[in-house]
Amino acid sequence: MLEQDGEVVKDARRAASIGPEVFSSYSSSAMSEAVVPDTMVSPAVSSLYGEKTGGPAVDFSYVGIDAILEQMRRKAMKQGFELNIMVVGQSGLGKSTLMNTLFKSKVSRKSVMATAQEKIPKTIEIKSISHDIEEKGVRMKLTVIDTPGFGDQINNENCWQPIMKFINDQYEAYLQEEININRKKRIPDSRVHCCIYFIPPTGHCLRPLDVEFMRRLSKVVNIVPVIAKADTLTLEERDFFKKKIREELRANGIDVYPQKEFDEDAEDRMINEKIREMIPFAVVGSDQEYQVNGRRLLGRKTKWGTIEVENIAHCEFAYLRDLLIRTHMQNIKDITSSIHYEMYRVRRLNENNTAVAHANGIPEHHLAAHEM
Amino acid sequence: MTSSDVARQPDKGVRPLSLAGHVGFDSLPDQLVNKSICQGFCFNILCIGETGIGKSTLMDTLFNTNFENFESSHFEPQVKLRAQTYDLQESNVRLRLTVVNTVGFGDQMNKQESYQPVVDYIDKQFESYLQEELKIKRSLHNYHDSRVHACLYFISPSGHSLKSLDLVTMKKLDSKVNIIPVIAKADTISKSELHKFKIKIMSELVSNGVQIYQFPLDDETVAKVNTAMNGHLPFAVVGSTEEVSIGNKMVKARQYPWGIVQVENEHHCDFVKLREMLICVNMEDLREQTHTRHYELYRRCKLEEMGFKDTDPECKPVSLQQTYEAKRQEFLVDLQKREDEMRQIFVQRVKEKESELKEAERELQSRFEQLKRLHADEKAALEEKKRLLDEDQSSFSKRRTAAQLLQAQSLTANGKKDKDRKNSGFM
C-alpha cells in the first residue's frame, strides 16, 4: 500500500512513476470536485511519537501532479470559450434553421421573418452576429457568420472571393494583435473555426460552384459539407448522393474536415475514418416541436409523417451535432489556430522577404532572427 | 486556447441567448483536458540557495523520487546553474519537469555578481521562447517550454533576518520570475523563533519592495485556501528521503536522538503546504503568470530595445511592419556595403595573386632558357668529342691497315729469306 515507486530508469531523460495504481481512483474523484484536497495528505498524527492513528492510511507516494487537470478545467471555465461558425450556401437551404436547431435557440432571427419582404442581396454580404450562451457553468461566445447572397446571382464567378477575404481578414487581425509590442492578455479570437457548406439536395452530384468553392476554401478553413433539406431524398438516393459527393471530393483533391493529414495517432485515425465515411451529413433542421409518441420532439410535420430531427434513423443531424459540438469542437479550434492560421502567417511574413532574400542570397534563418 | 474573457454582463453587440435544451458544449472543458493529457505538461523550477542548504533533498521529497544529485563543492569560483530534465508520470498525467539548481551560490568571497548567472539563465529561456515565437515557420505547441515557472528561494535558518545577498538577489528576480521564499532546514528553529523569523522576513521583503508570488485569490473555489496560505509565507520546510518507522507506518522523517521530525506532519513543518500550493493548487497559475506577466514584460522590453514601437512620435500607430521595413532597409544597406567591401578585397587579392603567378612564370621561363643553353653547350661539347674520337678512330684504322700491310710484306720477305736459309742450309 505504501509503495514508494521511485524506480528511476536510467535514460537520457529520466522517467519515474510515482505511486500509480493506488491513486487512480482518488484522482478521478478529485476531478469532479473542485475542492483542494488539503485534508487528504496530512496524517492525523497527534504527537511526535507516533501513536496508532485511526485515520485513513495515507499513501505518501502521492504527489499531486494530476491535480493540474482540475486547475486547467477551472481556468477554462472561468475564461469561457469562443466559437466562430460560418454558414455558406444558397438562400433557402435552411442555414438559419439549422443553426437554431444546433444551438437550440433563436440564433438567427431570419427564419422568423416573412420571406416575401426579404430581398436577395445583390452582392454577397457577410453578417456576423455574436451570442453569449451558457450551459452547466460553461460559458461560450458563439459567433455565427452568415453569407446571404452566396450563389444567388446569375453570374456566380468569384463568389468565394468576399468570403476568402473575410476569413483572411480575421487571420490578419489576429496576426496584427499578436505582433504588437503591447499586446492584450488574451487576444480576441475572431478567426473562423468552421465553415458549414450547404449542398442542395439534387441527388446527382456536386455543381461546379460547390466544387470550386470547397476547393479554394478547404485550404484556409475547416469545411464541413452537409446535404441540406435531406428529407427530400430517400435513403437509397441519399446513399448514392453521398457516395457521389465523396468521390468527387476525392477526385478534386478537396480535403474537408476531418482532414486526413492532421490525424494525430491511430486512435484518432480510427475515429476520423468513421466520420469520413459518413460525410457529408444529410441534415434536416427544425426549431418547432411536435408531439410524437407522447414526447415533444423537434421535427417537421408533413401530411405523410413527422420527421424527427434528432432521430438518427431519419436524418444525420445528431451526428453533425456530436461532431461539431460534443466531441470535436476543441480539435476544430486547434486545427484552425495551429495549422490554418500558421500557414497564413508564414505566407504573410514571407511575402516581404522572398524577393529580397533571393536577390541577396541571405538564408531564411538569418532573416528570421530579425523577422516579426 | 486563446479566448477573450467573456464578461459577466454582455458586451455591446453580443446578445445573451437562452438554450431551450441540452446542446452539449459543456463537454468542452473535458475536450480541452483530454487534449492536454495527450500533449503532456511542462514545469520548470529554479532552486536558489547556498550550497548544502537542502535544495536537492527538498526536490526529491517534493516529487517523491530520487533525482540524480551531485554534492557540489564549496570552492566554485563562480555561481553556475545546473538544469536537469525528468519525465514524470502520475496516473494519466505526464509531466516534463526541469529542475535548475544553483551551484556555488553564496560561496564566493565577493558575492556582488552572484545573481547575474541566474538572471542570465532566466533571460536566456525567455529569449529562446521569443525567438521561437518570432520565427516564420514555428511550432509553438510542440515547443518544449523551458521558461522558469517558479523560483524557490531558500533562506538559511539563522532566525534573525534576511541576508543582504538574499535581498539583492530577490530584488533582481522579482520582475522576472515567480519567487516563493522558503525557510530551509526548518527543524533547527523552534516554533516561537520561527514565528518571529517569518514576520521579520515578510516585513523586510515589503520594506524593500520585493514582490514575491502571491497565491491567486480570484477563483472562489481556492480563494480561501490561498488566502490562508499567503499568511503562512515563507514556508518553513524540512526535506528528507529517508524513512523512519513510526508506530506501524513508514514515514519520511529525520531521526534525531531527541525525536523524529516528520516531513509530512503539518505540526512539524510546512512541507505539506508547500507541496499543495506549488503543485496541487497553483501549478497552472504559476505557468500562466510566467507567460502573461513575466514573459510579456521581457518581450516588451526586448522589442523596445531593438527599436520597435507601437506608436511613432506623432502618436499615430506605427505598425510593426513599417518599423520593420525601415530596419530592414538599414540592414540591407549595411549588407550591401559589406558586400562591396568584400568584393573590393577580393578583386585586390586576385590582382596580387595574378602578379605573383606572373612572376613565377617568368622565373620559370628564364630557368628553362638557362637549362636549354646548358643543354646546347653540353651537346656541342659532346659533338666535339665525338668528332675527335672519330678522327682518332679513322687515323688509327689507317695506321692499322698500313701496319698490316707492312707486316704482310715483311712476312713474305722473311719467308723467302727463311726459305733461302733453309735452302742454303742444306747446301
GROMACS .gro file of C-alpha atoms in nm, chain A residues 2 4-6 8 10 12-20 23-24 27 31 34-39 41-43 45-53 56-58 60-69 71-82 102-109 129-136 138-142 174 176-189 191 264-265 289 310 321 325-331 333-334 338 341-342 345-350 352-353 356-357 360 362 364 366-372, chain B residues 1-11 13-33 35-38 41 61-68 84-96 131-141 144 218-219 221-222 225 229 241 243 246-252 258-262 264-268 272 275-285 287-289 291-293 295-296 299-301 303-304 306 308-310 318-321 324-325 328 331-332 335-336 339:
model
  272
    2LEU     CA    1   0.269   0.239   0.094
    4GLN     CA    2   0.743   0.408  -0.290
    5ASP     CA    3   0.772   0.356  -0.654
    6GLY     CA    4   1.076   0.562  -0.703
    8VAL     CA    5   1.437   0.570  -1.186
   10LYS     CA    6   1.850   0.548  -1.636
   12ALA     CA    7   1.881   1.038  -2.125
   13ARG     CA    8   1.551   1.167  -1.991
   14ARG     CA    9   1.468   1.004  -1.667
   15ALA     CA   10   1.115   0.869  -1.642
   16ALA     CA   11   0.991   0.797  -1.294
   17SER     CA   12   0.649   0.676  -1.198
   18ILE     CA   13   0.507   0.783  -0.874
   19GLY     CA   14   0.256   0.576  -0.684
   20PRO     CA   15   0.045   0.500  -0.987
   23PHE     CA   16  -0.442   0.676  -0.668
   24SER     CA   17  -0.620   0.641  -0.994
   27SER     CA   18  -0.773   1.135  -0.882
   31MET     CA   19  -1.175   1.575  -1.086
   34ALA     CA   20  -1.329   2.140  -0.726
   35VAL     CA   21  -1.208   2.134  -0.370
   36VAL     CA   22  -0.842   2.127  -0.292
   37PRO     CA   23  -0.757   1.803  -0.120
   38ASP     CA   24  -0.591   1.959   0.178
   39THR     CA   25  -0.743   1.726   0.427
   41VAL     CA   26  -0.248   1.429   0.283
   42SER     CA   27  -0.172   1.524   0.639
   43PRO     CA   28  -0.171   1.218   0.858
   45VAL     CA   29  -0.076   1.219   1.398
   46SER     CA   30  -0.132   1.386   1.723
   47SER     CA   31   0.212   1.364   1.874
   48LEU     CA   32   0.571   1.334   1.774
   49TYR     CA   33   0.598   0.982   1.898
   50GLY     CA   34   0.353   0.826   1.660
   51GLU     CA   35   0.062   0.666   1.825
   52LYS     CA   36  -0.159   0.448   1.620
   53THR     CA   37  -0.379   0.676   1.421
   56PRO     CA   38  -0.730   0.660   0.675
   57ALA     CA   39  -0.397   0.515   0.573
   58VAL     CA   40  -0.233   0.772   0.355
   60PHE     CA   41   0.286   0.905   0.093
   61SER     CA   42   0.390   0.842  -0.259
   62TYR     CA   43   0.113   1.065  -0.392
   63VAL     CA   44   0.250   1.392  -0.517
   64GLY     CA   45  -0.050   1.561  -0.672
   65ILE     CA   46   0.065   1.627  -1.023
   66ASP     CA   47  -0.266   1.519  -1.168
   67ALA     CA   48  -0.436   1.800  -0.981
   68ILE     CA   49  -0.323   2.017  -1.265
   69LEU     CA   50  -0.606   1.882  -1.476
   71GLN     CA   51  -0.671   2.352  -1.228
   72MET     CA   52  -0.687   2.366  -1.606
   73ARG     CA   53  -1.055   2.291  -1.606
   74ARG     CA   54  -1.122   2.564  -1.354
   75LYS     CA   55  -0.923   2.811  -1.555
   76ALA     CA   56  -1.105   2.718  -1.874
   77MET     CA   57  -1.445   2.753  -1.712
   78LYS     CA   58  -1.352   3.093  -1.578
   79GLN     CA   59  -1.222   3.218  -1.910
   80GLY     CA   60  -1.509   3.095  -2.119
   81PHE     CA   61  -1.486   2.967  -2.472
   82GLU     CA   62  -1.526   3.115  -2.815
  102LEU     CA   63  -2.788   2.310  -3.342
  103PHE     CA   64  -2.789   2.553  -3.057
  104LYS     CA   65  -3.147   2.508  -2.956
  105SER     CA   66  -3.219   2.879  -2.953
  106LYS     CA   67  -3.304   3.165  -3.181
  107VAL     CA   68  -2.951   3.213  -3.302
  108SER     CA   69  -3.067   3.356  -3.625
  109ARG     CA   70  -3.378   3.562  -3.639
  129ILE     CA   71  -2.364   3.808  -3.504
  130SER     CA   72  -2.234   3.710  -3.162
  131HIS     CA   73  -2.421   3.540  -2.882
  132ASP     CA   74  -2.345   3.462  -2.523
  133ILE     CA   75  -2.463   3.119  -2.425
  134GLU     CA   76  -2.415   2.916  -2.115
  135GLU     CA   77  -2.467   2.557  -2.025
  136LYS     CA   78  -2.390   2.396  -1.692
  138VAL     CA   79  -1.963   2.663  -1.927
  139ARG     CA   80  -1.987   2.998  -2.097
  140MET     CA   81  -1.940   3.036  -2.467
  141LYS     CA   82  -1.933   3.325  -2.706
  142LEU     CA   83  -2.082   3.190  -3.023
  174TYR     CA   84  -0.520   3.821  -3.510
  176GLN     CA   85  -0.157   4.218  -3.609
  177GLU     CA   86  -0.257   4.185  -3.248
  178GLU     CA   87  -0.006   3.910  -3.194
  179ILE     CA   88   0.288   4.104  -3.324
  180ASN     CA   89   0.209   4.414  -3.128
  181ILE     CA   90   0.455   4.508  -2.861
  182ASN     CA   91   0.194   4.587  -2.601
  183ARG     CA   92  -0.047   4.313  -2.662
  184LYS     CA   93  -0.360   4.211  -2.482
  185LYS     CA   94  -0.355   3.932  -2.231
  186ARG     CA   95  -0.593   3.728  -2.432
  187ILE     CA   96  -0.612   3.809  -2.797
  188PRO     CA   97  -0.976   3.811  -2.906
  189ASP     CA   98  -1.021   3.524  -3.141
  191ARG     CA   99  -1.093   3.355  -3.671
  264GLU     CA  100  -0.254   1.250  -3.480
  265ASP     CA  101  -0.241   0.886  -3.393
  289GLU     CA  102  -4.161   2.096  -3.155
  310GLU     CA  103  -3.274   1.404  -3.365
  321ARG     CA  104  -2.414   1.799  -3.372
  325ILE     CA  105  -2.008   2.034  -3.053
  326ARG     CA  106  -1.970   1.735  -2.832
  327THR     CA  107  -1.652   1.570  -2.948
  328HIS     CA  108  -1.452   1.766  -3.198
  329MET     CA  109  -1.501   2.129  -3.109
  330GLN     CA  110  -1.165   2.168  -2.944
  331ASN     CA  111  -0.999   1.984  -3.227
  333LYS     CA  112  -1.030   2.518  -3.297
  334ASP     CA  113  -0.685   2.368  -3.264
  338SER     CA  114  -0.218   2.578  -3.526
  341TYR     CA  115  -0.350   3.035  -3.905
  342GLU     CA  116   0.015   2.935  -3.907
  345ARG     CA  117   0.120   3.370  -4.104
  346VAL     CA  118   0.401   3.201  -4.292
  347ARG     CA  119   0.262   3.323  -4.622
  348ARG     CA  120   0.216   3.672  -4.498
  349LEU     CA  121   0.555   3.707  -4.339
  350ASN     CA  122   0.724   3.554  -4.638
  352ASN     CA  123   0.803   4.064  -4.765
  353ASN     CA  124   1.105   3.850  -4.774
  356VAL     CA  125   1.486   4.024  -5.130
  357ALA     CA  126   1.617   3.703  -4.988
  360ASN     CA  127   2.090   3.875  -5.167
  362ILE     CA  128   2.054   3.551  -4.745
  364GLU     CA  129   1.599   3.238  -4.428
  366HIS     CA  130   1.925   3.465  -4.077
  367LEU     CA  131   1.633   3.685  -4.165
  368ALA     CA  132   1.405   3.511  -3.922
  369ALA     CA  133   1.609   3.642  -3.633
  370HIS     CA  134   1.503   3.987  -3.735
  371GLU     CA  135   1.169   3.874  -3.856
  372MET     CA  136   0.849   3.979  -3.693
  373MET     CA  137  -0.671   2.822  -2.643
  374THR     CA  138  -0.687   3.195  -2.662
  375SER     CA  139  -1.033   3.321  -2.597
  376SER     CA  140  -1.128   3.654  -2.461
  377ASP     CA  141  -1.269   3.683  -2.116
  378VAL     CA  142  -1.640   3.654  -2.154
  379ALA     CA  143  -1.774   3.935  -1.943
  380ARG     CA  144  -2.044   3.871  -1.696
  381GLN     CA  145  -2.256   4.140  -1.846
  382PRO     CA  146  -2.298   4.116  -2.223
  383ASP     CA  147  -2.077   4.346  -2.428
  385GLY     CA  148  -2.327   4.361  -2.996
  386VAL     CA  149  -2.331   4.033  -2.812
  387ARG     CA  150  -2.676   3.905  -2.741
  388PRO     CA  151  -2.735   3.677  -2.449
  389LEU     CA  152  -2.927   3.371  -2.551
  390SER     CA  153  -3.100   3.107  -2.352
  391LEU     CA  154  -3.090   2.749  -2.460
  392ALA     CA  155  -3.409   2.552  -2.493
  393GLY     CA  156  -3.245   2.218  -2.443
  394HIS     CA  157  -2.921   2.038  -2.393
  395VAL     CA  158  -2.682   2.132  -2.666
  396GLY     CA  159  -2.375   1.958  -2.540
  397PHE     CA  160  -2.090   2.206  -2.536
  398ASP     CA  161  -2.049   2.156  -2.165
  399SER     CA  162  -1.810   1.885  -2.268
  400LEU     CA  163  -1.570   2.149  -2.394
  401PRO     CA  164  -1.360   2.161  -2.079
  402ASP     CA  165  -1.331   1.783  -2.097
  403GLN     CA  166  -1.216   1.803  -2.456
  404LEU     CA  167  -0.959   2.059  -2.355
  405VAL     CA  168  -0.837   1.847  -2.067
  407LYS     CA  169  -0.604   1.728  -2.537
  408SER     CA  170  -0.372   1.844  -2.262
  409ILE     CA  171  -0.336   1.493  -2.132
  410CYS     CA  172  -0.224   1.381  -2.474
  413PHE     CA  173   0.264   1.921  -1.926
  433THR     CA  174   1.096   1.487  -0.125
  434LEU     CA  175   0.856   1.707  -0.315
  435PHE     CA  176   0.836   1.480  -0.615
  436ASN     CA  177   0.885   1.160  -0.428
  437THR     CA  178   1.162   1.028  -0.646
  438ASN     CA  179   1.534   1.019  -0.647
  439PHE     CA  180   1.673   1.270  -0.888
  440GLU     CA  181   2.038   1.213  -0.958
  456GLN     CA  182   1.816   1.859  -1.533
  457THR     CA  183   1.502   1.743  -1.706
  458TYR     CA  184   1.290   1.450  -1.597
  459ASP     CA  185   0.977   1.287  -1.728
  460LEU     CA  186   0.736   1.202  -1.451
  461GLN     CA  187   0.403   1.033  -1.472
  462GLU     CA  188   0.124   1.009  -1.221
  463SER     CA  189  -0.198   0.829  -1.318
  464ASN     CA  190  -0.252   0.956  -1.670
  465VAL     CA  191  -0.073   1.286  -1.643
  466ARG     CA  192   0.273   1.319  -1.789
  467LEU     CA  193   0.490   1.596  -1.662
  468ARG     CA  194   0.820   1.710  -1.802
  503GLN     CA  195   1.289   3.356  -3.095
  504GLU     CA  196   1.061   3.063  -3.149
  505GLU     CA  197   0.757   3.287  -3.141
  506LEU     CA  198   0.906   3.522  -3.396
  507LYS     CA  199   1.011   3.257  -3.641
  508ILE     CA  200   0.825   3.234  -3.967
  509LYS     CA  201   0.778   2.859  -3.955
  510ARG     CA  202   0.718   2.792  -3.591
  511SER     CA  203   0.575   2.508  -3.391
  512LEU     CA  204   0.470   2.659  -3.065
  513HIS     CA  205   0.259   2.369  -2.946
  516HIS     CA  206   0.950   2.249  -2.505
  590ASP     CA  207  -0.971   3.545  -0.788
  591ASP     CA  208  -1.115   3.199  -0.809
  593THR     CA  209  -1.302   2.768  -0.507
  594VAL     CA  210  -0.945   2.819  -0.398
  597VAL     CA  211  -0.717   2.823   0.092
  601MET     CA  212  -0.155   3.007   0.275
  613THR     CA  213   1.407   1.098   0.161
  615GLU     CA  214   1.202   0.668   0.602
  618ILE     CA  215   0.663   0.540   1.350
  619GLY     CA  216   0.409   0.317   1.509
  620ASN     CA  217   0.332   0.078   1.229
  621LYS     CA  218   0.396   0.308   0.936
  622MET     CA  219   0.698   0.419   0.748
  623VAL     CA  220   0.711   0.793   0.714
  624LYS     CA  221   0.957   1.031   0.564
  630TRP     CA  222   1.580   1.377   2.080
  631GLY     CA  223   1.298   1.294   1.846
  632ILE     CA  224   1.179   1.240   1.496
  633VAL     CA  225   1.089   1.527   1.264
  634GLN     CA  226   0.818   1.409   1.027
  636GLU     CA  227   0.457   1.537   0.621
  637ASN     CA  228   0.332   1.638   0.959
  638GLU     CA  229   0.178   1.980   0.946
  639HIS     CA  230   0.267   2.048   1.306
  640HIS     CA  231   0.632   1.986   1.237
  644VAL     CA  232   0.273   1.974   0.300
  647ARG     CA  233   0.355   2.082  -0.194
  648GLU     CA  234  -0.008   2.167  -0.207
  649MET     CA  235   0.043   2.524  -0.310
  650LEU     CA  236   0.313   2.456  -0.557
  651ILE     CA  237   0.172   2.151  -0.725
  652CYS     CA  238  -0.183   2.069  -0.635
  653VAL     CA  239  -0.342   2.408  -0.642
  654ASN     CA  240  -0.143   2.666  -0.828
  655MET     CA  241   0.077   2.498  -1.084
  656GLU     CA  242  -0.136   2.621  -1.371
  657ASP     CA  243  -0.148   2.970  -1.231
  659ARG     CA  244   0.263   2.884  -1.558
  660GLU     CA  245   0.009   3.141  -1.663
  661GLN     CA  246   0.172   3.421  -1.464
  663HIS     CA  247   0.360   3.356  -1.964
  664THR     CA  248   0.130   3.653  -1.933
  665ARG     CA  249   0.325   3.871  -1.696
  667TYR     CA  250   0.737   3.685  -2.041
  668GLU     CA  251   0.530   3.970  -2.181
  671ARG     CA  252   0.920   4.067  -2.470
  672ARG     CA  253   0.810   4.424  -2.447
  673CYS     CA  254   1.145   4.540  -2.315
  675LEU     CA  255   1.139   4.464  -2.866
  676GLU     CA  256   1.155   4.822  -2.749
  678MET     CA  257   1.555   4.669  -3.066
  680PHE     CA  258   1.033   4.870  -3.241
  681LYS     CA  259   0.747   5.083  -3.123
  682ASP     CA  260   0.376   5.066  -3.140
  690VAL     CA  261   0.311   5.255  -3.629
  691SER     CA  262   0.265   4.910  -3.750
  692LEU     CA  263   0.541   4.674  -3.665
  693GLN     CA  264   0.560   4.616  -4.033
  696TYR     CA  265   1.044   4.650  -3.953
  697GLU     CA  266   1.066   4.770  -4.312
  700ARG     CA  267   1.531   4.603  -4.286
  703PHE     CA  268   2.014   4.624  -4.259
  704LEU     CA  269   2.016   4.570  -4.633
  707LEU     CA  270   2.484   4.432  -4.602
  708GLN     CA  271   2.534   4.593  -4.940
  711GLU     CA  272   2.937   4.307  -4.979
   0.00000   0.00000   0.00000
